[in-house]
PDB file of C-alpha atoms in Angstrom:
ATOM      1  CA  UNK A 129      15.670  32.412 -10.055  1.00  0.00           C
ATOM      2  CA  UNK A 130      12.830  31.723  -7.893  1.00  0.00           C
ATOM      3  CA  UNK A 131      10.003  34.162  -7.292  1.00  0.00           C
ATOM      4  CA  UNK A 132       8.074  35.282  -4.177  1.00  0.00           C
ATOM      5  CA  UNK A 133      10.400  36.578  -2.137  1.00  0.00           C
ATOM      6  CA  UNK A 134      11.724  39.995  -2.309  1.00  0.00           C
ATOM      7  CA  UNK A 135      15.145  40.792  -1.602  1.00  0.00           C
ATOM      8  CA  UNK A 136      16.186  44.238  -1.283  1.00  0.00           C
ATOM      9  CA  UNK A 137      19.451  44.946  -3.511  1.00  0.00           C
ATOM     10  CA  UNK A 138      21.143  46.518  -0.656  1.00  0.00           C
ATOM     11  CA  UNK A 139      20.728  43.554   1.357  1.00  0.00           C
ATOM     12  CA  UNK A 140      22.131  41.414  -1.191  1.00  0.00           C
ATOM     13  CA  UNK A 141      25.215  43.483  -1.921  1.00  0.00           C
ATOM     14  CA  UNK A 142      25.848  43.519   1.823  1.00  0.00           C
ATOM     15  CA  UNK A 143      25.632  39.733   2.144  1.00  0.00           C
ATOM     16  CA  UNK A 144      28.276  38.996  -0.670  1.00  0.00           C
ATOM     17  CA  UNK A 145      30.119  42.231  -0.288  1.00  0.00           C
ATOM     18  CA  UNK A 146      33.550  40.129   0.880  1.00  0.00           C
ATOM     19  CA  UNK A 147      33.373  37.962  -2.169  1.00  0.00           C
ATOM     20  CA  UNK A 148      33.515  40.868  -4.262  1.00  0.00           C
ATOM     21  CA  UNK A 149      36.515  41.845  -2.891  1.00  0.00           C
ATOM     22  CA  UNK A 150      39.563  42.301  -5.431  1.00  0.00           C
ATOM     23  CA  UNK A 151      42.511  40.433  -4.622  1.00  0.00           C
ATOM     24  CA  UNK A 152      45.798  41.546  -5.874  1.00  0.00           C
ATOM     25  CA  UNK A 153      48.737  39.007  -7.337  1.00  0.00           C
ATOM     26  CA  UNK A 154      52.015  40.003  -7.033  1.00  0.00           C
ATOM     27  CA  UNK A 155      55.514  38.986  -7.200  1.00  0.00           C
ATOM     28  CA  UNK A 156      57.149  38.796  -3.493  1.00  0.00           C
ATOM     29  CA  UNK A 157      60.758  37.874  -4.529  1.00  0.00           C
ATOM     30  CA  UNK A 158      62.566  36.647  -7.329  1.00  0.00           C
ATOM     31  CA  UNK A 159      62.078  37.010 -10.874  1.00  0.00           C
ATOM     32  CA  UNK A 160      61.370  34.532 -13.884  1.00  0.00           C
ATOM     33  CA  UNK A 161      65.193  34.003 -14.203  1.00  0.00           C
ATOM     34  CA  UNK A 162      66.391  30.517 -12.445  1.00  0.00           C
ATOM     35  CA  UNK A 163      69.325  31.161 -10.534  1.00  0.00           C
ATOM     36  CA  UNK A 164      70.545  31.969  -7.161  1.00  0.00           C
ATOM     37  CA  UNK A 165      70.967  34.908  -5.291  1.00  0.00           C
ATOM     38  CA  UNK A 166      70.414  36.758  -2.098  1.00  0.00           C
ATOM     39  CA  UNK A 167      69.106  40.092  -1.671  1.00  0.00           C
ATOM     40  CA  UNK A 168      66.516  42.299  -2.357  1.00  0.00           C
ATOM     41  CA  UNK A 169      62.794  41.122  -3.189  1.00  0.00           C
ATOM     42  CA  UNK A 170      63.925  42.200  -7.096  1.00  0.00           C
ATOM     43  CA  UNK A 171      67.102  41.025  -7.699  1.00  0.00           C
ATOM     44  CA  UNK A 172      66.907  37.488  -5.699  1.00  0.00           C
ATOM     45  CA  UNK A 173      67.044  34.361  -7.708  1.00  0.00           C
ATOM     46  CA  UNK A 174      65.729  30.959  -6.625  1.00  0.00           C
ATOM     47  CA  UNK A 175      66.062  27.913  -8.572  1.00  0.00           C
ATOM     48  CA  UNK A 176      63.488  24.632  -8.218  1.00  0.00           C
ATOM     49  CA  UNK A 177      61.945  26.331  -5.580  1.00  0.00           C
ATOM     50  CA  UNK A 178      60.078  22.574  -3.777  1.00  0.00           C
ATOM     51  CA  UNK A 179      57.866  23.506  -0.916  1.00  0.00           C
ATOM     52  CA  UNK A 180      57.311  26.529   1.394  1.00  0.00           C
ATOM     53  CA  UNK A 181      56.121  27.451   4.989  1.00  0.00           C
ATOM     54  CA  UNK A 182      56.084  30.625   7.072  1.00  0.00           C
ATOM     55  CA  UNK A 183      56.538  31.272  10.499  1.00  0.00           C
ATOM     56  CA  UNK A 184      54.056  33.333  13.444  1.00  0.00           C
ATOM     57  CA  UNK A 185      56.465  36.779  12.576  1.00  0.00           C
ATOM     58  CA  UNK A 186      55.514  36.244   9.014  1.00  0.00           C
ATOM     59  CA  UNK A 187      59.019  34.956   7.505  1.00  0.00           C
ATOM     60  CA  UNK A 188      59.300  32.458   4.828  1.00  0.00           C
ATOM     61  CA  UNK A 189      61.064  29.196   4.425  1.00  0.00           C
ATOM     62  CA  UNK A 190      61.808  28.148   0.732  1.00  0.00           C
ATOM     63  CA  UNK A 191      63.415  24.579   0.008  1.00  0.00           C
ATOM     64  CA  UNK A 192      65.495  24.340  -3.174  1.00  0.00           C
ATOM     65  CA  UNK A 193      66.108  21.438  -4.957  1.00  0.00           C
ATOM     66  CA  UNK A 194      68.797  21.931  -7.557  1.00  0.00           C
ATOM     67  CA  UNK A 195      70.237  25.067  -5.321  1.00  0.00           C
ATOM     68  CA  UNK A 196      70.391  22.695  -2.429  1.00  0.00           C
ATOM     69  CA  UNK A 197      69.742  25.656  -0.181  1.00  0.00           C
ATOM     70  CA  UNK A 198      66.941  26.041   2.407  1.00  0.00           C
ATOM     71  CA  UNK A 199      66.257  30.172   1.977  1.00  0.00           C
ATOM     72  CA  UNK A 200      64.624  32.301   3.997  1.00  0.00           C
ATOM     73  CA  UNK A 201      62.574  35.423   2.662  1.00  0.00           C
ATOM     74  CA  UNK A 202      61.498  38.321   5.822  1.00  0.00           C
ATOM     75  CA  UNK A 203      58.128  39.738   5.903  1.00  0.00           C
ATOM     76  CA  UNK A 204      59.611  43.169   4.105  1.00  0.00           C
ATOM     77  CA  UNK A 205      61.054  40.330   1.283  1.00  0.00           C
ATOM     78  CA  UNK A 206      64.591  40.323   1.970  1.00  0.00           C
ATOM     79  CA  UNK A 207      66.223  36.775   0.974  1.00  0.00           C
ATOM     80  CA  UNK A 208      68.860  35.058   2.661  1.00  0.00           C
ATOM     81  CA  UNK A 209      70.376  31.645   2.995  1.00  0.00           C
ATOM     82  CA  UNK A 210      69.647  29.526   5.759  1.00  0.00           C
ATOM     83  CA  UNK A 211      71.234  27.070   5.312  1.00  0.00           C
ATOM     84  CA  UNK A 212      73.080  24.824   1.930  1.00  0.00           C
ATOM     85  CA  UNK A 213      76.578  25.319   0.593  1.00  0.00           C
ATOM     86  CA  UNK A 214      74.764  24.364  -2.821  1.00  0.00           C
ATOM     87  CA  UNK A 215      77.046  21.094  -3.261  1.00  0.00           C
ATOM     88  CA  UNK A 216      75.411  17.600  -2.528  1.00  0.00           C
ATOM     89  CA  UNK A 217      76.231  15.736   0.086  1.00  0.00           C
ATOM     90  CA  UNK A 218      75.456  15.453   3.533  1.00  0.00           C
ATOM     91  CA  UNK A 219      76.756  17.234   6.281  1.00  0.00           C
ATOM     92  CA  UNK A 220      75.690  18.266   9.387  1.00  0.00           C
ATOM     93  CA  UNK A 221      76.689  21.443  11.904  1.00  0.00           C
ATOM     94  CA  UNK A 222      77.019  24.916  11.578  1.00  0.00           C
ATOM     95  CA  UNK A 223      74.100  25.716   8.665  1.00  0.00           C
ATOM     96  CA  UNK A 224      76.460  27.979   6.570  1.00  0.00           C
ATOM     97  CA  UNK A 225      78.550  24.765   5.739  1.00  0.00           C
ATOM     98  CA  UNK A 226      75.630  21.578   5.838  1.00  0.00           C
ATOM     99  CA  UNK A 227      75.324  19.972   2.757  1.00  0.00           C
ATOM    100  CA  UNK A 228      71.685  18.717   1.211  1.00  0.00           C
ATOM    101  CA  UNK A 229      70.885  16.770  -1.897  1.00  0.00           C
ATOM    102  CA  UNK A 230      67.780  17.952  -3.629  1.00  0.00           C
ATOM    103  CA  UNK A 231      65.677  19.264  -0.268  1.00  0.00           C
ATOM    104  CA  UNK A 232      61.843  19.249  -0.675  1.00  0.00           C
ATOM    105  CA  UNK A 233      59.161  19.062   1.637  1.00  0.00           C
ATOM    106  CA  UNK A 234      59.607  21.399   5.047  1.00  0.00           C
ATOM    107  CA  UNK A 235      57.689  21.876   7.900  1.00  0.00           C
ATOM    108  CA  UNK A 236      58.548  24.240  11.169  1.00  0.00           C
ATOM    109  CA  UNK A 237      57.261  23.340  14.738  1.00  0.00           C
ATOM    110  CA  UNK A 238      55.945  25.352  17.515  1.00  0.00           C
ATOM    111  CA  UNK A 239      59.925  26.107  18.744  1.00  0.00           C
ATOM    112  CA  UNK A 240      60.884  27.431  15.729  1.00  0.00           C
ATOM    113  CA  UNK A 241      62.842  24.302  14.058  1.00  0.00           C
ATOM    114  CA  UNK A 242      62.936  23.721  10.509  1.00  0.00           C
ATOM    115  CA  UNK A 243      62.328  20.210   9.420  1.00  0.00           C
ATOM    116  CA  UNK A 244      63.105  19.213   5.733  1.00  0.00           C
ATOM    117  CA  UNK A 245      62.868  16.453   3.670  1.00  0.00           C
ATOM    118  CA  UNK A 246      66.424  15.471   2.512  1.00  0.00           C
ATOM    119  CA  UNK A 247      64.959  13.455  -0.415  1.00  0.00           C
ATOM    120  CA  UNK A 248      68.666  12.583  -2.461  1.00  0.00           C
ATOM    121  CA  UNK A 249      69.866  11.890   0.828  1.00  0.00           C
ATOM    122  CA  UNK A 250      66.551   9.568   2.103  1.00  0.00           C
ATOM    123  CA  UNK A 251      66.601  11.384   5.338  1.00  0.00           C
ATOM    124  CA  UNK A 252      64.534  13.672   7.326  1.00  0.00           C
ATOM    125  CA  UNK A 253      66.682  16.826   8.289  1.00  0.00           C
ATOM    126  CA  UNK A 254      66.493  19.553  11.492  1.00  0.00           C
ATOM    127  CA  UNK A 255      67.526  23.141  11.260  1.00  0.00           C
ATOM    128  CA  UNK A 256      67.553  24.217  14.654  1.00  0.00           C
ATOM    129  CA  UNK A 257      66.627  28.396  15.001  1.00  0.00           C
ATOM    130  CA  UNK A 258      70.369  28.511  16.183  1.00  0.00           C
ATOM    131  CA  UNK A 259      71.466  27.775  12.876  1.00  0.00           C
ATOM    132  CA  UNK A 260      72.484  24.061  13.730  1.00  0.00           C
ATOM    133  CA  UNK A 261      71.740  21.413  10.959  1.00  0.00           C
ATOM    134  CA  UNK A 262      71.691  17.421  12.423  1.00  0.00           C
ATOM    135  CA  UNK A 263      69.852  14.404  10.828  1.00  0.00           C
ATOM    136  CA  UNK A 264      66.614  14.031  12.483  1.00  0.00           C
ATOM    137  CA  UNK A 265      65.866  10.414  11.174  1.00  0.00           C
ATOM    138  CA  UNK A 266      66.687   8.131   8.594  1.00  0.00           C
ATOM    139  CA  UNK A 267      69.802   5.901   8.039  1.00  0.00           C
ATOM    140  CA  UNK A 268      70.684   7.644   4.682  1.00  0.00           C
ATOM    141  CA  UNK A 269      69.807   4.485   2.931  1.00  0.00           C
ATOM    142  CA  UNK A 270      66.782   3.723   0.731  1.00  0.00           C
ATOM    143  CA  UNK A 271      63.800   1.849   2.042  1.00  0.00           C
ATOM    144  CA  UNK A 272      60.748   1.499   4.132  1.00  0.00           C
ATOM    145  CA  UNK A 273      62.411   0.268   7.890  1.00  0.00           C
ATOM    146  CA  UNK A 274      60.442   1.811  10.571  1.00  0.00           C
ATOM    147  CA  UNK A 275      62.528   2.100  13.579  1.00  0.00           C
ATOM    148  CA  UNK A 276      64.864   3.940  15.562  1.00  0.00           C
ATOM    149  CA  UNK A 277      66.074   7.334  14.102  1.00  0.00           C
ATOM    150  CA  UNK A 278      69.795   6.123  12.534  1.00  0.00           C
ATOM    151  CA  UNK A 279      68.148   2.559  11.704  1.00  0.00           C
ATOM    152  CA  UNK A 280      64.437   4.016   9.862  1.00  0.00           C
ATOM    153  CA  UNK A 281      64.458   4.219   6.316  1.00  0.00           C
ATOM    154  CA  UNK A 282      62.856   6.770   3.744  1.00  0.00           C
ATOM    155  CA  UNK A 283      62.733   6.686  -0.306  1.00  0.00           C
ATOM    156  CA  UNK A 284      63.292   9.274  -2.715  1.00  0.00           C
ATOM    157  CA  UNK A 285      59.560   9.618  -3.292  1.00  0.00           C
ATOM    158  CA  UNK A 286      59.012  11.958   0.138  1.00  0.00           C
ATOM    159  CA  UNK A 287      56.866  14.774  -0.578  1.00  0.00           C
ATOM    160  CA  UNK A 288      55.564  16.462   2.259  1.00  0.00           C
ATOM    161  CA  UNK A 289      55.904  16.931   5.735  1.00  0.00           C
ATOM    162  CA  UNK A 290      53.598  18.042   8.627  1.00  0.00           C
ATOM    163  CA  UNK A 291      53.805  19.303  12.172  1.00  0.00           C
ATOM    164  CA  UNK A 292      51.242  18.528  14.478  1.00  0.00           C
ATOM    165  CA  UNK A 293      51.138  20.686  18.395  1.00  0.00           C
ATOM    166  CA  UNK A 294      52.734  17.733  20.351  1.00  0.00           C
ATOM    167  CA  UNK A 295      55.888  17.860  18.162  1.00  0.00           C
ATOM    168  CA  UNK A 296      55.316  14.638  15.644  1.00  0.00           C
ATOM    169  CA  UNK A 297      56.114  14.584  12.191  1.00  0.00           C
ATOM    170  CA  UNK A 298      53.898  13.254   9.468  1.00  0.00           C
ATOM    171  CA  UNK A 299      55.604  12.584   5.784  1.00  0.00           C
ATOM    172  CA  UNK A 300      54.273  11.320   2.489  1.00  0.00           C
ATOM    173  CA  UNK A 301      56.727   8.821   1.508  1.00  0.00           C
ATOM    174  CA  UNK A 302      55.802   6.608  -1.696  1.00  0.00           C
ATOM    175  CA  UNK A 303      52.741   5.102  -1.251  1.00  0.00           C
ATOM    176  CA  UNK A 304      52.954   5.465   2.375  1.00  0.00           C
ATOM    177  CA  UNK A 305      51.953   7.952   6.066  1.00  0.00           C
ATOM    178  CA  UNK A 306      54.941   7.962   8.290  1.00  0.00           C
ATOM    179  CA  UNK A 307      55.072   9.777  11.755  1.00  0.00           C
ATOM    180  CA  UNK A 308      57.860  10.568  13.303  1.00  0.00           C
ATOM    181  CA  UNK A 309      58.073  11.320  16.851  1.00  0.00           C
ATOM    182  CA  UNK A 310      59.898  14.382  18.346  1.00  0.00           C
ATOM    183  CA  UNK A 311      62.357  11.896  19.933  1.00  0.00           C
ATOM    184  CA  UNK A 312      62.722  10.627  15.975  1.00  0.00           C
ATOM    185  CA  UNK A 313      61.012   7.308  15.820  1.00  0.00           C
ATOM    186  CA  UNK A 314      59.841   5.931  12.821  1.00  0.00           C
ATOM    187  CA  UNK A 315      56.628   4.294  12.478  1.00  0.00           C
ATOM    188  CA  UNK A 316      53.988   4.216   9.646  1.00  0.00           C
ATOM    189  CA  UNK A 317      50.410   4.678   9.920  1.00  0.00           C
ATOM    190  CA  UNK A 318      48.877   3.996   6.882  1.00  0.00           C
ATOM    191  CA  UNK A 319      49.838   2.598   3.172  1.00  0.00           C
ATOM    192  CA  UNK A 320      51.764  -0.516   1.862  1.00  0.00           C
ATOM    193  CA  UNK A 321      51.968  -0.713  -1.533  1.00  0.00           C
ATOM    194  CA  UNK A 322      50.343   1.467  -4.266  1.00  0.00           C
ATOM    195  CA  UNK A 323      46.464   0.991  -4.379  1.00  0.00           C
ATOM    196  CA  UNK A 324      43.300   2.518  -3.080  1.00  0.00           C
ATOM    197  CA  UNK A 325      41.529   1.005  -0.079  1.00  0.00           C
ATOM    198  CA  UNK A 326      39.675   2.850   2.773  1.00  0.00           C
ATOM    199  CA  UNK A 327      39.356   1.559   6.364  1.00  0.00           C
ATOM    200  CA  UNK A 328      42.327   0.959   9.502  1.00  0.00           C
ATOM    201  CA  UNK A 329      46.170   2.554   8.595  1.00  0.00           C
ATOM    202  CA  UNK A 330      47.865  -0.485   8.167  1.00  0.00           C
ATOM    203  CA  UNK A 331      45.159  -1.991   5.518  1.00  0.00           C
ATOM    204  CA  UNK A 332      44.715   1.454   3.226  1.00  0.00           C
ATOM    205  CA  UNK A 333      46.178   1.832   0.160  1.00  0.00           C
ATOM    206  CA  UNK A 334      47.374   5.026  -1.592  1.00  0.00           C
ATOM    207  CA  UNK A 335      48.895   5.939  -4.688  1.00  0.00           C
ATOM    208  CA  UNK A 336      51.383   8.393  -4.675  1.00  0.00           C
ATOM    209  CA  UNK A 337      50.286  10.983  -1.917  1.00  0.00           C
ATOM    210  CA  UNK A 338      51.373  14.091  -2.178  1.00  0.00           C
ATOM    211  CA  UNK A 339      50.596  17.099  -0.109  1.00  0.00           C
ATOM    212  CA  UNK A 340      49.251  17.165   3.548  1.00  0.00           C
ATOM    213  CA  UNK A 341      47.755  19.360   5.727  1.00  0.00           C
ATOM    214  CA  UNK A 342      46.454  19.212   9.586  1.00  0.00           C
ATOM    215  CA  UNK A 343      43.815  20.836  11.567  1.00  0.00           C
ATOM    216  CA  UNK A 344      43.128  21.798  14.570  1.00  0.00           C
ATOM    217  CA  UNK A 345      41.758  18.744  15.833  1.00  0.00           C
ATOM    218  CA  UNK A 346      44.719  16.890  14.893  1.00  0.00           C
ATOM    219  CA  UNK A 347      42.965  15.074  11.564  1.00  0.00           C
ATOM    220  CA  UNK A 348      45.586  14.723   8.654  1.00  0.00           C
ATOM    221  CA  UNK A 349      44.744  14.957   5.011  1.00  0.00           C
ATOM    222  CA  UNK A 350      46.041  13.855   2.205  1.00  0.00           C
ATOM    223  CA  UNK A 351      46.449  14.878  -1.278  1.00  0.00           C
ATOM    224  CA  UNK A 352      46.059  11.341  -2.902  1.00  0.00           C
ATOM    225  CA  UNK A 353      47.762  12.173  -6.406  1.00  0.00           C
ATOM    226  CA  UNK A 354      47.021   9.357  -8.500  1.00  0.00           C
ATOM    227  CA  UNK A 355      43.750   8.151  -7.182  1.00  0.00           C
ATOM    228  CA  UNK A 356      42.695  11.599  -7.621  1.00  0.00           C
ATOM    229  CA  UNK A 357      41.306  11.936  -4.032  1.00  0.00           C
ATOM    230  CA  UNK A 358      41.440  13.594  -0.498  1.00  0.00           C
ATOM    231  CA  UNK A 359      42.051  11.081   2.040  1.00  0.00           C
ATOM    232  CA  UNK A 360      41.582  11.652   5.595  1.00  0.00           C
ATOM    233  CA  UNK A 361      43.335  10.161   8.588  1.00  0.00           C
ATOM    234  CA  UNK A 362      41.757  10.342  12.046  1.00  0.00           C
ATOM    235  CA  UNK A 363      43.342   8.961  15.407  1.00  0.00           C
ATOM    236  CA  UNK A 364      41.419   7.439  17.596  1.00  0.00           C
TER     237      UNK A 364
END
């Protein structure tokens, strides 16, 4: 430590008093049983729970990959199904009968829609807060087309998935940054094939990205798995 300064103890207890702060780890819903059921906070089940977001009233959206459900747990913990028979396939309408095939990434937007990454199906799904499921983008067959939404194509390698304010989408998808518009166009912003070079979207390289996040300015950022780095995106 250095000397010559005198700190008063109080002063210094004051100044970190939040970091000393205890936080508390508990168990919201579900126990360490795989299965699935709907419920209670104690006796829910989930199964290869993939990704997770929450809403502004402070509900939770859980994708499932082998329960091919998209679940919903309330801010008291009460779970319910959203949406999933739990058979693969793909169907769209009325939630209680859609059909998914290993669902991962999700995302919500500013209306309240529920946008998941259909990754068995290589499509990006919408779960409207009426309860209506539709295919957002994608043709349903594997690839990298950008496009139209019923000609774009996505891999099984999708990951993650974004919202920005103005509606767009933003999904890790191999080695690649797609955006998707809110009418559903397909573009991509940034990556080719695996690799790691900085500089404009359509020259950097990635290496299986991951997670994402946004801020408030709009930046993206990028969990860069195997080049074990955080890559940002700014528009200009």
């Amino acid at each position: 430590m250095q000397t010559g300064t005198y700190i008063p103890q109080m002063e210094v207890m004051h100044a970190f008093e939040g970091s000393l702060q205890q936080e508390n780890v508990f168990t919201f819903a579900g126990s360490e049983t795989a299965g699935y059921r709907d419920g209670d906070p104690d006796s829910a089940r989930f199964n290869t729970t993939t990704s997770i977001v929450a809403d502004p009233q402070d509900n939770i959206y859980v994708s499932e990959g082998l329960n091919r459900r998209i679940r919903k747990v309330s801010a008291s913990g009460q779970v319910s199904t959203i949406a999933g028979t739990g058979e693969r396939g793909l169907r769209n309408g009325d939630a209680s009968a859609a059909q998914f095939d290993f669902p991962g990434g999700i995302a919500i937007d500013r209306l309240g829609n529920l946008y998941v990454l259909d990754r068995g199906n290589f499509c990006i799904r919408k779960i409207t807060p009426a309860g209506i499921v539709s295919t957002f983008a994608g043709s349903g067959v594997a690839g990298t087309n950008d496009g139209d939404p019923g000609d774009a194509q996505f891999s099984s390698e999708m990951h993650d998935i974004v919202a920005d304010q103005q509606g767009n989408l933003f999904v890790s998808d191999d080695h690649r940054i797609r955006k998707i518009s809110p009418a559903g166009s397909v573009t991509t912003i940034a990556g080719s094939t695996a690799g790691f070079v900085d500089g404009d979207g359509p020259l950097a390289k990635f290496y299986l990205p991951l997670g994402l996040g946004i801020d408030a300015q709009g930046n993206l950022y990028v969990s860069d798995f195997l080049n074990s780095r955080i890559r940002k995106i700014v528009f200009k």
